[in-house]
Amino acid sequence: MKLAQVRQAYTSVAELYIKLFGTSQQVHADDLAFIGRHLAGRPGTVLDLGCGPGHITGYLRSLGVDATGIDMVPEFIAHAQAAHPGGRYQLGSMENLTVAHHSIAGILAWYSLIHLPPQDLDGVLAEFRRAMAPTGTLVLGLFDGDEVAAFDHKVVTAYRWPVDEISERLTRAGFTEVERLQRPSEGAHRPHAAIAAVATEG
């Protein structure tokens, strides 16, 4: 799955996506608490990669975080800038972050890795580690599963991952897991997982 395909797929449903998921009130309270616990209160810039309509970036900024939202869908960035005029939002790709080495205090990738083919994940995690300051924090949200497997996401093909395997990939990329959150399927919601990890020094 190429990023251009993912961008086009989200562009085609941007208005509906914003309506369904465009506020922090539509994010599970446990998830907001997890995100805030690991990314609030740290000096330096935090990147919300795949920020979509900008709602979680806005939530982070409400906690005093110096957060910047980045997304590759122009419609999302335009909405985010209008809905959160005090925030910073810009077009960009998580595969090639336009930041200096070891300059970022934290990264949030909340369901923004789910469309990556499994063979591309390690390269993106390596880019995250390149950008991350020593002891910086990475928070991921993903679909949980017993094995790596593709499924028909409502927008475009996505992948579920075993949390242990994600943790192992993070270790290889230079991160150490510090907390995980798992939630079983609830109604129409698939099993969910979140992982927080810190960049190892060196």
Tab-separated table of C-alpha atoms in Angstrom:
chain	number	residue	atom	x	y	z
A	1	MET	CA	0.000	0.000	0.000
A	2	LYS	CA	1.614	3.223	-1.174
A	3	LEU	CA	1.172	6.428	0.772
A	4	ALA	CA	-0.384	8.065	-2.279
A	5	GLN	CA	-3.165	5.456	-2.198
A	6	VAL	CA	-3.755	6.021	1.505
A	7	ARG	CA	-3.837	9.796	0.989
A	8	GLN	CA	-6.370	9.483	-1.808
A	9	ALA	CA	-8.536	7.093	0.186
A	10	TYR	CA	-8.724	9.464	3.159
A	11	THR	CA	-9.204	12.492	0.935
A	12	SER	CA	-12.292	10.843	-0.558
A	13	VAL	CA	-13.920	10.431	2.885
A	14	ALA	CA	-12.397	13.430	4.681
A	15	GLU	CA	-15.683	15.208	5.378
A	16	LEU	CA	-17.331	12.098	6.830
A	17	TYR	CA	-14.201	11.182	8.806
A	18	ILE	CA	-14.088	14.654	10.379
A	19	LYS	CA	-17.752	14.355	11.346
A	20	LEU	CA	-17.292	10.929	12.945
A	21	PHE	CA	-13.891	11.330	14.601
A	22	GLY	CA	-13.048	15.015	14.603
A	23	THR	CA	-13.208	15.852	18.324
A	24	SER	CA	-11.373	14.554	21.371
A	25	GLN	CA	-14.761	13.688	22.913
A	26	GLN	CA	-14.919	10.864	20.361
A	27	VAL	CA	-11.685	9.337	21.713
A	28	HIS	CA	-11.954	6.755	24.509
A	29	ALA	CA	-11.245	8.358	27.904
A	30	ASP	CA	-8.674	5.667	28.724
A	31	ASP	CA	-6.803	6.490	25.513
A	32	LEU	CA	-6.726	10.216	26.225
A	33	ALA	CA	-5.422	9.503	29.714
A	34	PHE	CA	-2.725	7.191	28.316
A	35	ILE	CA	-1.639	9.771	25.743
A	36	GLY	CA	-1.560	12.558	28.296
A	37	ARG	CA	0.279	10.476	30.872
A	38	HIS	CA	3.194	9.873	28.540
A	39	LEU	CA	3.377	13.052	26.468
A	40	ALA	CA	2.307	15.871	28.803
A	41	GLY	CA	4.746	17.660	31.062
A	42	ARG	CA	7.842	17.182	28.935
A	43	PRO	CA	9.793	20.105	27.471
A	44	GLY	CA	10.286	20.263	23.729
A	45	THR	CA	8.240	19.604	20.623
A	46	VAL	CA	5.865	16.672	20.295
A	47	LEU	CA	4.769	15.579	16.812
A	48	ASP	CA	1.282	14.171	16.281
A	49	LEU	CA	1.910	12.164	13.116
A	50	GLY	CA	-1.160	11.349	11.064
A	51	CYS	CA	-3.032	13.947	13.107
A	52	GLY	CA	-6.151	13.800	10.938
A	53	PRO	CA	-8.600	16.548	11.932
A	54	GLY	CA	-6.216	17.730	14.651
A	55	HIS	CA	-8.355	16.843	17.647
A	56	ILE	CA	-5.683	14.995	19.627
A	57	THR	CA	-3.076	17.630	18.780
A	58	GLY	CA	-5.512	20.140	20.229
A	59	TYR	CA	-5.975	17.967	23.311
A	60	LEU	CA	-2.211	17.806	23.834
A	61	ARG	CA	-1.907	21.560	23.477
A	62	SER	CA	-4.668	21.979	26.084
A	63	LEU	CA	-2.353	20.073	28.449
A	64	GLY	CA	0.470	22.522	27.783
A	65	VAL	CA	2.288	20.320	25.268
A	66	ASP	CA	4.208	22.043	22.448
A	67	ALA	CA	2.466	19.830	19.896
A	68	THR	CA	2.539	20.040	16.112
A	69	GLY	CA	0.100	18.064	13.981
A	70	ILE	CA	1.330	16.559	10.725
A	71	ASP	CA	-0.798	14.830	8.115
A	72	MET	CA	-0.584	14.123	4.396
A	73	VAL	CA	-4.259	14.940	3.673
A	74	PRO	CA	-4.744	18.641	2.859
A	75	GLU	CA	-8.414	18.556	3.871
A	76	PHE	CA	-7.476	17.391	7.373
A	77	ILE	CA	-4.849	20.091	7.783
A	78	ALA	CA	-7.252	22.797	6.587
A	79	HIS	CA	-9.897	21.627	9.054
A	80	ALA	CA	-7.388	21.405	11.904
A	81	GLN	CA	-6.132	24.929	11.274
A	82	ALA	CA	-9.698	26.262	11.247
A	83	ALA	CA	-10.881	24.274	14.272
A	84	HIS	CA	-7.741	24.917	16.343
A	85	PRO	CA	-6.459	28.317	15.203
A	86	GLY	CA	-3.907	28.502	18.003
A	87	GLY	CA	-2.270	25.233	16.979
A	88	ARG	CA	0.393	24.267	14.473
A	89	TYR	CA	-0.557	21.944	11.634
A	90	GLN	CA	1.359	21.138	8.488
A	91	LEU	CA	1.421	18.752	5.563
A	92	GLY	CA	4.065	16.069	5.804
A	93	SER	CA	4.917	12.390	5.808
A	94	MET	CA	5.994	10.228	8.737
A	95	GLU	CA	8.361	8.378	6.416
A	96	ASN	CA	10.517	11.490	6.001
A	97	LEU	CA	10.279	13.886	8.925
A	98	THR	CA	11.676	17.320	8.136
A	99	VAL	CA	13.312	17.748	11.541
A	100	ALA	CA	16.886	17.613	12.782
A	101	HIS	CA	18.380	14.468	14.287
A	102	HIS	CA	17.430	13.893	17.938
A	103	SER	CA	15.402	17.113	18.106
A	104	ILE	CA	11.925	15.868	19.040
A	105	ALA	CA	10.775	15.288	22.626
A	106	GLY	CA	7.872	13.013	21.733
A	107	ILE	CA	5.919	11.425	18.917
A	108	LEU	CA	2.289	10.347	18.854
A	109	ALA	CA	1.369	7.930	16.059
A	110	TRP	CA	-2.242	7.214	16.942
A	111	TYR	CA	-3.549	4.702	14.398
A	112	SER	CA	-1.320	6.310	11.790
A	113	LEU	CA	0.830	3.199	11.253
A	114	ILE	CA	-2.077	0.846	10.597
A	115	HIS	CA	-1.923	1.127	6.801
A	116	LEU	CA	1.812	0.469	6.553
A	117	PRO	CA	2.704	-2.860	4.955
A	118	PRO	CA	4.522	-4.921	7.599
A	119	GLN	CA	7.793	-4.770	5.663
A	120	ASP	CA	7.763	-0.957	5.887
A	121	LEU	CA	7.249	-0.642	9.632
A	122	ASP	CA	10.888	-0.961	10.692
A	123	GLY	CA	11.971	1.841	8.361
A	124	VAL	CA	9.369	4.218	9.788
A	125	LEU	CA	10.319	3.333	13.371
A	126	ALA	CA	13.954	4.015	12.460
A	127	GLU	CA	12.924	7.460	11.193
A	128	PHE	CA	11.103	8.091	14.465
A	129	ARG	CA	14.230	7.127	16.396
A	130	ARG	CA	16.385	9.400	14.214
A	131	ALA	CA	14.179	12.351	15.081
A	132	MET	CA	13.775	11.515	18.777
A	133	ALA	CA	15.840	13.112	21.500
A	134	PRO	CA	17.452	10.774	24.035
A	135	THR	CA	14.780	9.511	26.453
A	136	GLY	CA	12.061	11.004	24.222
A	137	THR	CA	8.695	9.223	24.279
A	138	LEU	CA	6.829	7.467	21.489
A	139	VAL	CA	3.142	6.587	21.857
A	140	LEU	CA	1.438	4.281	19.360
A	141	GLY	CA	-2.201	3.305	18.921
A	142	LEU	CA	-3.011	0.231	16.837
A	143	PHE	CA	-5.369	-2.632	16.152
A	144	ASP	CA	-4.547	-5.655	18.298
A	145	GLY	CA	-4.468	-9.220	16.959
A	146	ASP	CA	-2.971	-12.659	17.457
A	147	GLU	CA	-0.932	-12.374	14.267
A	148	VAL	CA	0.085	-9.760	11.729
A	149	ALA	CA	-2.803	-9.723	9.276
A	150	ALA	CA	-4.433	-7.395	6.774
A	151	PHE	CA	-8.131	-6.634	6.982
A	152	ASP	CA	-10.679	-4.530	5.131
A	153	HIS	CA	-10.633	-1.240	7.005
A	154	LYS	CA	-13.532	1.070	6.132
A	155	VAL	CA	-11.186	3.508	4.381
A	156	VAL	CA	-8.345	1.399	2.981
A	157	THR	CA	-6.546	-1.870	3.798
A	158	ALA	CA	-5.109	-1.907	7.317
A	159	TYR	CA	-3.129	-4.313	9.489
A	160	ARG	CA	-3.540	-5.689	12.970
A	161	TRP	CA	-0.484	-6.562	15.047
A	162	PRO	CA	0.300	-8.628	18.146
A	163	VAL	CA	1.418	-6.162	20.806
A	164	ASP	CA	4.442	-8.298	21.716
A	165	GLU	CA	5.707	-8.112	18.145
A	166	ILE	CA	5.308	-4.339	18.045
A	167	SER	CA	7.256	-4.164	21.293
A	168	GLU	CA	10.037	-6.277	19.785
A	169	ARG	CA	10.158	-4.045	16.701
A	170	LEU	CA	10.410	-1.009	18.960
A	171	THR	CA	13.306	-2.579	20.830
A	172	ARG	CA	15.156	-3.224	17.584
A	173	ALA	CA	14.561	0.391	16.548
A	174	GLY	CA	16.074	1.741	19.767
A	175	PHE	CA	13.056	2.131	22.072
A	176	THR	CA	12.105	0.505	25.372
A	177	GLU	CA	8.457	-0.169	26.186
A	178	VAL	CA	7.294	1.420	29.429
A	179	GLU	CA	3.532	0.779	29.354
A	180	ARG	CA	0.880	-0.872	27.254
A	181	LEU	CA	-2.888	-0.681	27.187
A	182	GLN	CA	-5.109	-3.326	25.599
A	183	ARG	CA	-8.865	-3.283	25.202
A	184	PRO	CA	-10.963	-6.117	23.748
A	185	SER	CA	-13.512	-5.576	21.008
A	186	GLU	CA	-16.503	-3.494	22.078
A	187	GLY	CA	-19.509	-3.630	19.790
A	188	ALA	CA	-18.317	-2.500	16.377
A	189	HIS	CA	-14.880	-1.557	17.722
A	190	ARG	CA	-12.005	-3.938	17.028
A	191	PRO	CA	-9.499	-4.948	19.730
A	192	HIS	CA	-7.262	-1.991	20.515
A	193	ALA	CA	-3.765	-1.592	21.874
A	194	ALA	CA	-1.521	1.296	22.810
A	195	ILE	CA	2.170	1.239	23.623
A	196	ALA	CA	4.368	3.898	25.179
A	197	ALA	CA	8.126	3.559	24.741
A	198	VAL	CA	11.140	5.724	25.477
A	199	ALA	CA	14.166	6.183	23.252
A	200	THR	CA	17.210	4.393	24.593
A	201	GLU	CA	20.235	6.592	25.071
A	202	GLY	CA	23.094	6.420	22.624
